[in-house]
Short mmCIF file of C-alpha atoms and ligand atoms in Angstrom, two decimals:
data_model
loop_
_atom_site.label_atom_id
_atom_site.label_comp_id
_atom_site.label_asym_id
_atom_site.label_seq_id
_atom_site.Cartn_x
_atom_site.Cartn_y
_atom_site.Cartn_z
CA MET J 1 96.26 -25.50 57.17
CA GLU J 2 95.57 -23.43 54.09
CA ASP J 3 92.55 -24.48 52.05
CA ASP J 4 93.73 -25.04 48.47
CA SER J 5 90.49 -26.72 47.27
CA SER J 6 89.88 -24.08 44.59
CA SER J 7 93.07 -25.10 42.77
CA LYS J 8 92.24 -28.81 42.73
CA ARG J 9 90.76 -30.57 39.71
CA PRO J 10 87.10 -31.31 40.52
CA VAL J 11 86.51 -34.84 41.72
CA VAL J 12 83.29 -35.69 39.90
CA LYS J 13 81.68 -38.94 40.87
CA LEU J 14 80.25 -40.53 37.77
CA LEU J 15 79.85 -44.12 38.86
CA GLY J 16 76.57 -45.84 39.50
CA LEU J 17 74.40 -44.52 36.69
CA GLN J 18 75.15 -47.13 34.02
CA THR J 19 72.18 -47.46 31.64
CA PRO J 20 71.30 -50.41 29.37
CA LEU J 21 72.08 -50.77 25.67
CA LEU J 22 69.06 -52.48 24.13
CA ARG J 23 69.21 -54.19 20.73
CA LEU J 24 66.32 -53.03 18.53
CA ARG J 25 64.34 -56.09 17.34
CA SER J 26 60.88 -55.86 15.72
CA LEU J 27 60.97 -52.11 15.15
CA GLY J 28 64.27 -52.46 13.29
CA LYS J 29 62.50 -54.47 10.59
CA VAL J 30 59.56 -52.06 10.42
CA LEU J 31 61.91 -49.09 9.99
CA GLY J 32 64.09 -50.77 7.37
CA PHE J 33 67.16 -51.26 9.61
CA ASP J 34 67.24 -54.92 8.48
CA GLY J 35 70.68 -56.50 8.77
CA ILE J 36 72.15 -53.51 10.63
CA PRO J 37 72.57 -53.82 14.41
CA VAL J 38 70.77 -50.87 15.97
CA TYR J 39 70.84 -50.23 19.73
CA LEU J 40 69.00 -47.92 22.08
CA LYS J 41 71.10 -46.39 24.84
CA TYR J 42 68.21 -46.10 27.26
CA GLU J 43 68.56 -43.19 29.66
CA GLY J 44 64.95 -43.56 30.85
CA VAL J 45 66.09 -45.84 33.68
CA ASN J 46 67.89 -43.00 35.48
CA PRO J 47 66.33 -42.12 38.88
CA THR J 48 64.22 -39.20 37.61
CA GLY J 49 63.74 -40.62 34.12
CA THR J 50 66.25 -38.76 31.95
CA HIS J 51 69.99 -38.44 31.25
CA LYS J 52 69.86 -35.09 33.09
CA ASP J 53 70.45 -37.13 36.26
CA ARG J 54 74.04 -37.65 35.12
CA ALA J 55 74.78 -33.92 34.91
CA ALA J 56 72.73 -33.08 38.01
CA ARG J 57 74.53 -35.63 40.12
CA ALA J 58 77.93 -34.36 38.98
CA HIS J 59 77.00 -30.71 39.63
CA VAL J 60 75.68 -31.51 43.09
CA ALA J 61 78.90 -33.41 43.88
CA ARG J 62 80.92 -30.39 42.68
CA ALA J 63 78.83 -27.94 44.74
CA VAL J 64 79.43 -30.09 47.84
CA GLU J 65 83.19 -30.17 47.13
CA LEU J 66 83.19 -26.39 46.86
CA GLY J 67 81.40 -26.14 50.22
CA MET J 68 78.33 -24.43 48.73
CA ASP J 69 74.90 -24.89 50.30
CA THR J 70 72.57 -23.92 47.43
CA ILE J 71 72.39 -24.93 43.79
CA THR J 72 70.31 -23.26 41.08
CA VAL J 73 69.16 -23.88 37.50
CA GLY J 74 66.74 -22.50 34.94
CA THR J 75 64.72 -25.32 33.42
CA CYS J 76 61.59 -26.35 31.60
CA GLY J 77 61.36 -29.55 33.61
CA ASN J 78 63.69 -32.51 33.40
CA TYR J 79 66.90 -30.86 34.54
CA GLY J 80 65.14 -29.11 37.42
CA VAL J 81 63.71 -32.38 38.71
CA ALA J 82 67.14 -34.02 38.45
CA ILE J 83 68.87 -31.15 40.30
CA SER J 84 66.30 -31.07 43.09
CA TYR J 85 66.43 -34.88 43.47
CA PHE J 86 70.23 -35.01 43.87
CA ALA J 87 70.39 -31.78 45.90
CA ARG J 88 68.03 -33.30 48.44
CA GLN J 89 70.16 -36.43 48.63
CA ALA J 90 73.24 -34.33 49.35
CA GLY J 91 71.50 -31.98 51.79
CA LEU J 92 71.75 -28.92 49.52
CA ARG J 93 69.02 -26.34 48.92
CA SER J 94 67.83 -26.10 45.32
CA VAL J 95 66.31 -23.04 43.68
CA VAL J 96 64.75 -23.79 40.29
CA PHE J 97 63.65 -21.07 37.85
CA VAL J 98 60.81 -22.25 35.58
CA PRO J 99 59.00 -20.35 32.79
CA LYS J 100 55.43 -19.63 33.97
CA SER J 101 53.98 -21.46 30.99
CA TYR J 102 55.49 -24.73 32.30
CA GLU J 103 53.31 -25.35 35.33
CA ASN J 104 53.23 -29.12 34.73
CA SER J 105 53.65 -32.38 36.60
CA ARG J 106 57.44 -32.02 36.68
CA VAL J 107 57.08 -28.87 38.77
CA GLU J 108 55.17 -30.90 41.36
CA GLU J 109 58.09 -33.36 41.45
CA MET J 110 60.62 -30.54 42.00
CA LYS J 111 58.56 -29.30 44.94
CA ARG J 112 58.30 -32.84 46.30
CA TYR J 113 62.11 -33.02 46.30
CA GLY J 114 62.18 -29.80 48.30
CA ALA J 115 63.08 -27.31 45.56
CA ARG J 116 62.12 -23.67 45.83
CA VAL J 117 60.44 -23.03 42.47
CA VAL J 118 60.58 -19.48 41.09
CA PHE J 119 58.23 -18.86 38.16
CA VAL J 120 59.59 -16.61 35.43
CA ASP J 121 57.45 -14.52 33.14
CA GLY J 122 59.48 -15.36 30.04
CA SER J 123 61.24 -18.01 28.00
CA TYR J 124 63.51 -20.88 29.07
CA GLU J 125 66.53 -18.78 28.11
CA GLU J 126 65.31 -15.97 30.39
CA ALA J 127 64.82 -18.46 33.25
CA VAL J 128 68.46 -19.55 32.80
CA GLU J 129 69.62 -15.93 32.77
CA LEU J 130 67.72 -15.12 35.98
CA SER J 131 69.02 -18.25 37.68
CA SER J 132 72.63 -17.38 36.76
CA ARG J 133 72.12 -13.83 37.97
CA ALA J 134 70.71 -15.08 41.29
CA ALA J 135 73.71 -17.43 41.63
CA ARG J 136 76.13 -14.53 41.22
CA ALA J 137 74.22 -12.30 43.63
CA ASN J 138 73.79 -14.92 46.36
CA GLY J 139 76.93 -17.07 46.06
CA TRP J 140 74.97 -20.14 44.89
CA TYR J 141 76.34 -22.91 42.67
CA ASP J 142 75.29 -22.22 39.06
CA ALA J 143 74.46 -25.50 37.26
CA ASN J 144 73.18 -23.83 34.09
CA PRO J 145 74.32 -24.77 30.60
CA GLY J 146 76.31 -22.10 28.80
CA THR J 147 78.25 -21.20 31.99
CA PRO J 148 81.78 -22.21 33.06
CA SER J 149 80.29 -25.20 34.91
CA ASP J 150 79.35 -26.68 31.51
CA GLU J 151 82.59 -28.67 31.71
CA VAL J 152 81.02 -30.68 34.53
CA SER J 153 78.02 -31.55 32.31
CA PHE J 154 80.24 -32.48 29.34
CA GLU J 155 82.24 -34.74 31.61
CA ALA J 156 79.09 -36.38 33.02
CA TYR J 157 77.60 -37.03 29.57
CA SER J 158 80.93 -38.33 28.26
CA ALA J 159 80.31 -41.43 30.40
CA ILE J 160 77.47 -42.38 27.99
CA ALA J 161 80.11 -42.86 25.27
CA GLY J 162 82.38 -44.83 27.59
CA GLU J 163 79.55 -47.21 28.47
CA ILE J 164 78.66 -47.75 24.79
CA VAL J 165 82.30 -48.52 23.90
CA SER J 166 82.76 -50.92 26.78
CA GLU J 167 79.54 -52.77 25.96
CA LEU J 168 80.10 -53.03 22.18
CA GLY J 169 83.86 -53.53 22.44
CA ASP J 170 84.40 -50.58 20.07
CA ALA J 171 82.71 -47.37 18.98
CA PRO J 172 79.66 -47.83 16.72
CA TYR J 173 79.52 -46.33 13.21
CA ALA J 174 77.09 -43.58 14.23
CA VAL J 175 75.34 -42.34 17.36
CA ALA J 176 72.14 -40.30 17.24
CA VAL J 177 71.33 -37.87 20.06
CA PRO J 178 68.29 -35.64 20.77
CA VAL J 179 69.48 -32.04 20.65
CA GLY J 180 68.22 -28.92 22.40
CA ASN J 181 71.14 -26.95 23.90
CA GLY J 182 73.57 -29.48 22.44
CA THR J 183 75.24 -30.12 25.81
CA THR J 184 74.47 -33.85 25.73
CA LEU J 185 75.79 -34.32 22.21
CA ALA J 186 78.96 -32.34 22.95
CA GLY J 187 79.60 -34.40 26.11
CA ILE J 188 79.07 -37.69 24.28
CA TYR J 189 81.53 -36.54 21.61
CA LEU J 190 84.11 -35.80 24.31
CA GLY J 191 83.69 -39.37 25.62
CA PHE J 192 84.22 -40.94 22.19
CA LEU J 193 87.19 -38.70 21.48
CA ARG J 194 88.76 -39.80 24.73
CA ALA J 195 88.04 -43.50 24.10
CA TYR J 196 89.69 -43.19 20.68
CA ARG J 197 92.74 -41.34 22.01
CA GLU J 198 93.16 -43.85 24.82
CA GLY J 199 93.01 -46.79 22.40
CA GLU J 200 89.71 -48.17 23.68
CA ALA J 201 87.99 -47.55 20.33
CA THR J 202 89.25 -47.74 16.76
CA ARG J 203 87.10 -44.88 15.52
CA ILE J 204 85.01 -41.89 16.55
CA PRO J 205 81.39 -42.38 15.52
CA ARG J 206 79.54 -39.98 13.25
CA LEU J 207 77.26 -37.94 15.49
CA ILE J 208 73.71 -37.48 14.29
CA ALA J 209 71.47 -34.83 15.83
CA GLY J 210 67.70 -35.25 16.03
CA THR J 211 65.72 -32.14 16.89
CA THR J 212 62.47 -30.24 16.38
CA ALA J 213 61.46 -28.67 13.07
CA LEU J 214 59.89 -25.81 15.05
CA GLY J 215 63.11 -23.98 15.91
CA ASN J 216 66.55 -24.91 17.15
CA GLN J 217 69.67 -22.79 16.80
CA ILE J 218 72.00 -25.72 16.09
CA ALA J 219 69.72 -26.97 13.30
CA ALA J 220 69.36 -23.44 11.89
CA SER J 221 73.15 -22.98 11.86
CA TRP J 222 73.70 -26.38 10.26
CA ARG J 223 71.10 -25.71 7.57
CA ARG J 224 72.92 -22.50 6.63
CA GLY J 225 76.24 -24.34 6.52
CA SER J 226 77.60 -22.25 9.38
CA VAL J 227 80.07 -23.74 11.83
CA GLU J 228 79.37 -20.78 14.14
CA PRO J 229 75.96 -20.50 15.85
CA VAL J 230 73.74 -18.14 13.81
CA THR J 231 71.57 -15.59 15.59
CA MET J 232 67.91 -16.54 15.94
CA SER J 233 65.04 -14.65 17.48
CA TRP J 234 62.40 -15.96 19.86
CA SER J 235 59.73 -15.28 17.19
CA LYS J 236 61.35 -17.97 14.99
CA VAL J 237 60.58 -20.82 17.40
CA LYS J 238 57.30 -22.45 18.30
CA GLU J 239 57.38 -24.22 21.62
CA THR J 240 54.92 -27.03 22.32
CA PRO J 241 54.53 -29.55 25.15
CA VAL J 242 56.09 -32.16 22.83
CA ASN J 243 59.14 -30.32 21.49
CA GLU J 244 59.94 -28.38 24.70
CA PRO J 245 63.27 -30.21 25.46
CA LEU J 246 64.49 -29.54 21.90
CA VAL J 247 63.26 -26.07 20.97
CA ALA J 248 65.86 -23.33 21.48
CA TYR J 249 66.49 -19.96 19.86
CA LYS J 250 69.74 -19.90 21.83
CA SER J 251 71.23 -23.40 22.14
CA LEU J 252 73.52 -22.85 25.10
CA SER J 253 76.20 -25.35 24.00
CA ALA J 254 75.78 -24.63 20.27
CA ALA J 255 79.47 -23.90 19.58
CA GLU J 256 80.65 -27.18 21.14
CA ALA J 257 77.86 -29.23 19.50
CA LEU J 258 78.56 -27.76 16.04
CA GLU J 259 82.25 -28.48 16.50
CA ALA J 260 81.43 -32.13 17.31
CA LEU J 261 79.10 -32.42 14.32
CA VAL J 262 81.68 -30.98 11.93
CA ALA J 263 84.53 -33.11 13.34
CA THR J 264 82.58 -36.36 12.93
CA LYS J 265 80.96 -35.65 9.55
CA GLY J 266 77.69 -35.54 11.41
CA ARG J 267 74.18 -34.79 10.27
CA VAL J 268 71.23 -32.85 11.69
CA TYR J 269 67.60 -33.83 11.11
CA GLU J 270 64.47 -31.98 12.19
CA PHE J 271 61.05 -33.47 12.97
CA SER J 272 57.48 -32.37 13.54
CA ASP J 273 55.64 -33.05 16.81
CA GLU J 274 53.50 -35.63 15.01
CA GLU J 275 56.60 -37.57 13.90
CA LEU J 276 58.06 -37.46 17.44
CA VAL J 277 54.86 -38.72 19.06
CA GLU J 278 54.41 -41.43 16.44
CA MET J 279 57.96 -42.75 16.92
CA ALA J 280 57.53 -42.81 20.70
CA MET J 281 54.35 -44.87 20.16
CA LEU J 282 56.20 -47.25 17.82
CA LEU J 283 58.95 -47.72 20.41
CA ARG J 284 56.33 -48.48 23.00
CA VAL J 285 54.35 -50.93 20.86
CA PHE J 286 57.22 -52.78 19.13
CA GLU J 287 60.01 -52.61 21.71
CA ARG J 288 58.09 -51.96 24.96
CA VAL J 289 60.35 -48.99 25.54
CA SER J 290 58.85 -45.95 27.22
CA SER J 291 60.41 -42.88 25.62
CA LEU J 292 59.74 -39.18 25.82
CA PRO J 293 58.55 -38.15 22.31
CA ALA J 294 61.30 -35.51 22.10
CA SER J 295 63.91 -38.17 22.70
CA ALA J 296 62.48 -40.42 19.98
CA SER J 297 64.02 -37.84 17.60
CA SER J 298 67.22 -39.91 17.83
CA VAL J 299 65.57 -42.98 16.28
CA LEU J 300 63.92 -40.81 13.61
CA ALA J 301 67.33 -39.29 12.89
CA LEU J 302 68.89 -42.74 12.42
CA LYS J 303 66.09 -43.64 10.01
CA SER J 304 66.71 -40.46 7.95
CA PHE J 305 70.47 -41.06 8.06
CA LEU J 306 70.12 -44.65 6.83
CA SER J 307 67.92 -43.63 3.93
CA LEU J 308 70.72 -41.40 2.60
CA GLU J 309 74.01 -42.94 3.70
CA GLU J 310 75.98 -46.18 3.53
CA VAL J 311 76.79 -47.38 7.02
CA ASP J 312 79.70 -49.48 8.16
CA GLY J 313 78.87 -50.95 11.57
CA PRO J 314 76.35 -50.73 14.38
CA LEU J 315 74.21 -47.70 15.09
CA VAL J 316 73.10 -46.34 18.47
CA ALA J 317 70.20 -44.01 19.30
CA VAL J 318 70.37 -42.33 22.69
CA ILE J 319 66.88 -42.27 24.24
CA THR J 320 67.00 -39.53 26.83
CA GLY J 321 63.74 -39.93 28.69
CA ARG J 322 60.77 -42.07 29.49
CA TRP J 323 57.17 -41.34 28.65
CA ARG J 324 55.19 -39.08 30.90
CA ARG J 325 51.81 -37.48 30.54
CA ILE J 326 51.89 -34.57 28.12
CA LYS J 327 49.67 -31.74 29.31
CA HIS J 328 48.23 -29.65 26.46
C1 PLP Q 401 64.73 -35.57 27.86
C2 PLP Q 401 65.65 -34.66 27.14
N1 PLP Q 401 66.24 -35.08 26.02
C3 PLP Q 401 67.08 -34.27 25.33
C4 PLP Q 401 67.34 -32.99 25.75
C5 PLP Q 401 68.29 -32.14 24.96
O1 PLP Q 401 69.53 -32.12 25.59
P1 PLP Q 401 70.54 -30.90 25.36
O2 PLP Q 401 69.81 -29.67 25.82
O3 PLP Q 401 71.73 -31.23 26.15
O4 PLP Q 401 70.79 -30.87 23.88
C6 PLP Q 401 66.75 -32.51 26.92
C7 PLP Q 401 67.00 -31.15 27.39
O5 PLP Q 401 66.34 -30.64 28.27
C8 PLP Q 401 65.87 -33.36 27.63
O6 PLP Q 401 65.26 -32.95 28.75
#
């Protein structure tokens, strides 16, 4: 029988990673959210601690469907751990390209899950480029953002929106998301758009991006009022152990994220490392929620948004990771 698998729509398994929606209590009062229901969509409970598990799981499922035996990514940490974790579960080999400067505890985890780690003498963007090149040369599955397989990531992250709608019974007024490449935000937008079109929600929320003040292409484009990604150079960004998931001179899903921000009358807010760390501490002390400082940018973004805008309904901040030791 002829194998027609390449013409089939990918069957991406998205079930089983439902994360909790936590109502903000004491911290809401401290931050001035009084009277407005604010929720945390807490992605820290995923198996390796971040929302990247959703995309990784979907890519691994796709690679298995395509009959491939090796999957590769370029990463600074979280995505690489997620890919190696799910690859091991599915019996695939994983090859993870990591910038040399990122020899941290997440690299140990990748190795523990059986990944082959290739250190790259360059930036995150260069690690992604080398990984994609290796995929083309060796016939490996390319799970990098900014490649045709991005659709799989968008689809995986769209489930975050579906879960929020089903739990609240409708879409909230606004949803804040930590933004680096913009893949997560673009995927969440897709989910809300679908829920609205299918009659499960009466509106599409305003999408609010929280990112680093030390360099992000989506923020730079937004600041200049450009709906197209503006060109940035590596010298314009300052990467630190705190802002590493958010800093990007090339945000690999910038076009899709900017489109989502424009379509939803969104906003973009930028924060210093000190603000990110402080908000993660506040979440820990007041809400007992362990969040990666970079991901606390979503709560900071909601606070900035509320200080400038009238809101009409609940607000949600997507917390994309749990606290781990930051090596300086
Ligand atoms: C924990 C965490 N939050 C947020 C982001 C940003 O997501 P995106 O690159 O899809 O914008 C990342 C990216 O690596 C991340 O690891």
